[in-house]
Amino acid sequence: MKIQVVTDVLAANDRIADENRALFAANKIYVINLMSSPGAGKTSLVEKTILTLRDRFRIGVIEGDIQSTYDAERVAALDTPVVQINTGGGCHLDANMIREALPNLALDAIDLLIVENVGNLVCPAEFQIGEDAKVMILSTPEGADKPLKYPLIFRESQVMILNKIDLLPHVDFDREKARRAALALNPDLEIFEVSCRTGEGLAAWYDWLAGRVAAVRG
Ligand code: MG
């Protein structure tokens, strides 16, 4: 008997992800799967993006964390619909967790769904959730070697946001080395260099995202 445990798990996940994707498409929702290490700035980017784009689009958020509701509370404080998924130890969100969370969101009242994944650079990249785009954040204090050490997330992502560029004078981060390594893994990767703290560079990210959401709305 042939045993294909890992393949079957991922295949089952992909089937559910396809169902989620069909549901999002039927509701004309553009979905991003936001991934990074802990502390790279996912929730800060979510907050900034909500505050900038909420006049143009109706935004919903799913927060994934091992435990706690801290990030969901930050989003709820912006009067934005949010669901917190606690994975209870799991290192990533999967398609079934998203499916289970969706009845808690009014899908007919959302144009852009931002899913903030559990913070790490490994497992989240392996699981489709039904997203239109995987967006990853790399922050300058993490170091420019991350594309070489965690190649899958760079290959899978459509966008890399290089955050905390305001810290470049204070950290040993070779931005050209990081860009080269990331683009060697994924030549189509869109890269935005930003600081969520100062706002520098974020306009290009908002433009990119707004263009995608508007295209789906039709
Ligand atoms: Mg967070």
Short mmCIF file of C-alpha atoms and ligand atoms in Angstrom, two decimals:
data_model
loop_
_atom_site.label_atom_id
_atom_site.label_comp_id
_atom_site.label_asym_id
_atom_site.label_seq_id
_atom_site.Cartn_x
_atom_site.Cartn_y
_atom_site.Cartn_z
CA MET A 1 0.00 0.00 0.00
CA LYS A 2 1.29 3.41 -0.93
CA ILE A 3 1.30 5.92 1.91
CA GLN A 4 1.03 9.59 0.95
CA VAL A 5 0.24 11.36 4.17
CA VAL A 6 1.73 14.79 3.46
CA THR A 7 0.50 14.86 -0.12
CA ASP A 8 -3.03 14.01 0.96
CA VAL A 9 -3.09 16.67 3.66
CA LEU A 10 -1.99 19.33 1.21
CA ALA A 11 -4.33 18.06 -1.50
CA ALA A 12 -7.28 18.14 0.91
CA ASN A 13 -6.27 21.64 1.97
CA ASP A 14 -6.04 22.79 -1.64
CA ARG A 15 -9.55 21.49 -2.36
CA ILE A 16 -10.97 23.54 0.51
CA ALA A 17 -8.88 26.53 -0.58
CA ASP A 18 -10.45 26.27 -4.04
CA GLU A 19 -13.91 26.30 -2.44
CA ASN A 20 -12.97 29.37 -0.40
CA ARG A 21 -11.62 31.02 -3.56
CA ALA A 22 -14.88 30.36 -5.41
CA LEU A 23 -16.84 31.85 -2.52
CA PHE A 24 -14.63 34.96 -2.51
CA ALA A 25 -14.97 35.31 -6.27
CA ALA A 26 -18.77 35.01 -6.07
CA ASN A 27 -18.75 37.88 -3.57
CA LYS A 28 -16.15 39.91 -5.54
CA ILE A 29 -13.74 39.95 -2.61
CA TYR A 30 -10.00 40.41 -3.12
CA VAL A 31 -8.08 38.40 -0.52
CA ILE A 32 -4.51 38.77 0.67
CA ASN A 33 -2.67 36.30 2.88
CA LEU A 34 -0.23 38.39 4.92
CA MET A 35 2.80 36.53 6.24
CA SER A 36 6.02 37.38 8.10
CA SER A 37 8.12 36.65 11.14
CA PRO A 38 6.71 37.77 14.50
CA GLY A 39 7.32 41.48 14.95
CA ALA A 40 7.95 42.36 11.30
CA GLY A 41 4.94 44.65 11.24
CA LYS A 42 1.95 42.68 9.93
CA THR A 43 -0.63 44.23 12.23
CA SER A 44 0.87 47.71 11.80
CA LEU A 45 0.55 47.32 8.03
CA VAL A 46 -3.03 46.12 8.44
CA GLU A 47 -3.88 49.18 10.54
CA LYS A 48 -2.24 51.61 8.09
CA THR A 49 -3.91 49.95 5.11
CA ILE A 50 -7.34 50.09 6.74
CA LEU A 51 -6.98 53.77 7.63
CA THR A 52 -5.86 54.65 4.10
CA LEU A 53 -8.18 52.53 1.97
CA ARG A 54 -11.36 52.32 4.01
CA ASP A 55 -12.86 55.35 2.29
CA ARG A 56 -12.62 53.50 -1.02
CA PHE A 57 -13.24 49.86 -0.05
CA ARG A 58 -15.07 47.88 2.59
CA ILE A 59 -12.38 45.97 4.46
CA GLY A 60 -12.58 42.85 6.64
CA VAL A 61 -9.82 41.12 8.55
CA ILE A 62 -9.08 37.62 9.81
CA GLU A 63 -6.38 37.50 12.47
CA GLY A 64 -4.44 34.29 12.99
CA ASP A 65 -2.50 33.77 16.20
CA ILE A 66 -1.52 30.80 18.33
CA GLN A 67 -3.43 32.43 21.17
CA SER A 68 -4.72 35.82 22.38
CA THR A 69 -6.90 38.46 20.72
CA TYR A 70 -4.45 41.38 20.88
CA ASP A 71 -4.24 41.89 17.14
CA ALA A 72 -8.00 41.52 16.60
CA GLU A 73 -8.58 44.16 19.27
CA ARG A 74 -6.29 46.57 17.40
CA VAL A 75 -8.34 46.04 14.23
CA ALA A 76 -11.69 46.21 16.04
CA ALA A 77 -10.61 49.57 17.49
CA LEU A 78 -10.71 50.86 13.90
CA ASP A 79 -14.38 49.83 13.58
CA THR A 80 -13.42 47.16 11.08
CA PRO A 81 -15.06 43.71 11.02
CA VAL A 82 -12.55 41.19 12.35
CA VAL A 83 -12.48 37.52 13.31
CA GLN A 84 -9.72 36.08 15.46
CA ILE A 85 -8.60 32.51 14.79
CA ASN A 86 -6.59 30.94 17.59
CA THR A 87 -4.72 27.94 16.26
CA GLY A 88 -4.01 26.63 19.76
CA GLY A 89 -0.37 25.92 18.98
CA GLY A 90 -0.60 25.49 15.20
CA CYS A 91 2.08 27.45 13.35
CA HIS A 92 -0.05 28.49 10.35
CA LEU A 93 -3.59 29.04 9.09
CA ASP A 94 -5.06 26.48 6.73
CA ALA A 95 -8.00 26.59 4.33
CA ASN A 96 -10.37 24.84 6.73
CA MET A 97 -9.74 27.39 9.50
CA ILE A 98 -10.61 30.16 7.05
CA ARG A 99 -13.77 28.32 5.95
CA GLU A 100 -14.85 27.94 9.58
CA ALA A 101 -14.23 31.64 10.23
CA LEU A 102 -16.18 32.96 7.22
CA PRO A 103 -19.71 32.63 8.69
CA ASN A 104 -18.61 35.32 11.18
CA LEU A 105 -18.05 37.87 8.39
CA ALA A 106 -20.67 39.52 6.15
CA LEU A 107 -19.09 38.56 2.83
CA ASP A 108 -21.53 40.65 0.83
CA ALA A 109 -20.25 43.72 2.70
CA ILE A 110 -16.51 43.22 2.11
CA ASP A 111 -14.38 44.22 -0.89
CA LEU A 112 -10.96 43.47 0.58
CA LEU A 113 -10.26 40.67 3.05
CA ILE A 114 -6.89 40.80 4.77
CA VAL A 115 -5.84 37.56 6.44
CA GLU A 116 -2.99 38.04 8.89
CA ASN A 117 -1.30 34.68 9.22
CA VAL A 118 0.53 33.29 12.25
CA GLY A 119 3.97 34.86 12.55
CA ASN A 120 6.67 32.67 11.07
CA LEU A 121 8.46 32.33 7.75
CA VAL A 122 8.00 28.59 7.27
CA CYS A 123 4.62 26.85 7.56
CA PRO A 124 2.25 29.63 6.42
CA ALA A 125 3.82 29.54 2.95
CA GLU A 126 2.91 25.86 2.53
CA PHE A 127 -0.86 26.22 2.87
CA GLN A 128 -3.24 27.83 0.38
CA ILE A 129 -6.23 29.46 2.04
CA GLY A 130 -8.08 30.66 -1.06
CA GLU A 131 -6.18 33.94 -1.32
CA ASP A 132 -5.64 36.01 -4.47
CA ALA A 133 -2.15 36.99 -3.37
CA LYS A 134 0.37 36.06 -0.74
CA VAL A 135 2.04 39.17 0.65
CA MET A 136 5.08 38.81 2.87
CA ILE A 137 6.86 41.31 5.03
CA LEU A 138 10.59 41.26 5.62
CA SER A 139 11.85 43.80 8.15
CA THR A 140 15.34 45.22 8.16
CA PRO A 141 16.35 44.05 11.67
CA GLU A 142 15.76 40.43 10.58
CA GLY A 143 18.74 40.51 8.22
CA ALA A 144 19.27 40.17 4.49
CA ASP A 145 19.94 36.43 4.63
CA LYS A 146 16.29 35.45 5.05
CA PRO A 147 15.61 34.71 1.34
CA LEU A 148 18.45 32.21 1.40
CA LYS A 149 17.31 30.57 4.64
CA TYR A 150 13.54 30.52 4.01
CA PRO A 151 13.21 30.34 0.22
CA LEU A 152 9.66 28.96 -0.03
CA ILE A 153 7.87 32.03 1.31
CA PHE A 154 9.76 34.24 -1.16
CA ARG A 155 8.86 31.90 -4.04
CA GLU A 156 5.19 31.71 -3.08
CA SER A 157 4.61 35.42 -2.49
CA GLN A 158 3.52 37.91 -5.13
CA VAL A 159 4.61 40.85 -3.00
CA MET A 160 7.46 41.46 -0.57
CA ILE A 161 7.17 44.48 1.66
CA LEU A 162 10.52 45.49 3.09
CA ASN A 163 9.47 47.21 6.31
CA LYS A 164 11.33 49.34 8.86
CA ILE A 165 13.53 51.07 6.29
CA ASP A 166 13.68 53.96 8.79
CA LEU A 167 16.00 51.68 10.80
CA LEU A 168 18.50 51.18 7.95
CA PRO A 169 21.07 53.59 9.50
CA HIS A 170 20.96 51.58 12.73
CA VAL A 171 21.02 47.94 11.55
CA ASP A 172 23.38 45.90 9.40
CA PHE A 173 21.01 45.23 6.54
CA ASP A 174 22.24 45.02 2.95
CA ARG A 175 19.10 45.96 1.00
CA GLU A 176 20.66 45.21 -2.40
CA LYS A 177 21.71 41.76 -1.22
CA ALA A 178 18.21 41.11 0.11
CA ARG A 179 16.59 42.29 -3.14
CA ARG A 180 18.93 40.24 -5.30
CA ALA A 181 18.37 37.08 -3.24
CA ALA A 182 14.59 37.50 -3.21
CA LEU A 183 14.40 38.21 -6.95
CA ALA A 184 16.68 35.27 -7.72
CA LEU A 185 14.08 33.03 -6.08
CA ASN A 186 11.12 34.84 -7.62
CA PRO A 187 11.81 37.19 -10.55
CA ASP A 188 8.15 38.36 -10.57
CA LEU A 189 8.17 39.45 -6.92
CA GLU A 190 6.83 43.00 -6.43
CA ILE A 191 8.96 44.73 -3.80
CA PHE A 192 7.86 47.77 -1.81
CA GLU A 193 10.33 49.40 0.57
CA VAL A 194 8.39 51.06 3.38
CA SER A 195 8.32 52.25 6.94
CA CYS A 196 5.02 51.69 8.69
CA ARG A 197 6.31 53.99 11.44
CA THR A 198 7.04 57.03 9.24
CA GLY A 199 4.76 56.18 6.31
CA GLU A 200 7.61 56.36 3.81
CA GLY A 201 7.01 54.23 0.70
CA LEU A 202 3.51 53.10 1.66
CA ALA A 203 1.76 55.03 -1.14
CA ALA A 204 3.07 52.57 -3.74
CA TRP A 205 1.72 49.65 -1.71
CA TYR A 206 -1.70 51.28 -1.36
CA ASP A 207 -1.80 51.94 -5.12
CA TRP A 208 -0.88 48.35 -5.94
CA LEU A 209 -3.50 46.94 -3.58
CA ALA A 210 -6.25 49.39 -4.58
CA GLY A 211 -5.67 48.48 -8.23
CA ARG A 212 -6.15 44.79 -7.46
CA VAL A 213 -9.26 45.31 -5.37
CA ALA A 214 -10.80 47.61 -7.97
CA ALA A 215 -10.13 45.06 -10.71
CA VAL A 216 -12.01 42.38 -8.80
CA ARG A 217 -14.92 44.71 -8.03
CA GLY A 218 -15.22 45.32 -11.80
MG MG B 1 0.26 40.73 14.39
#
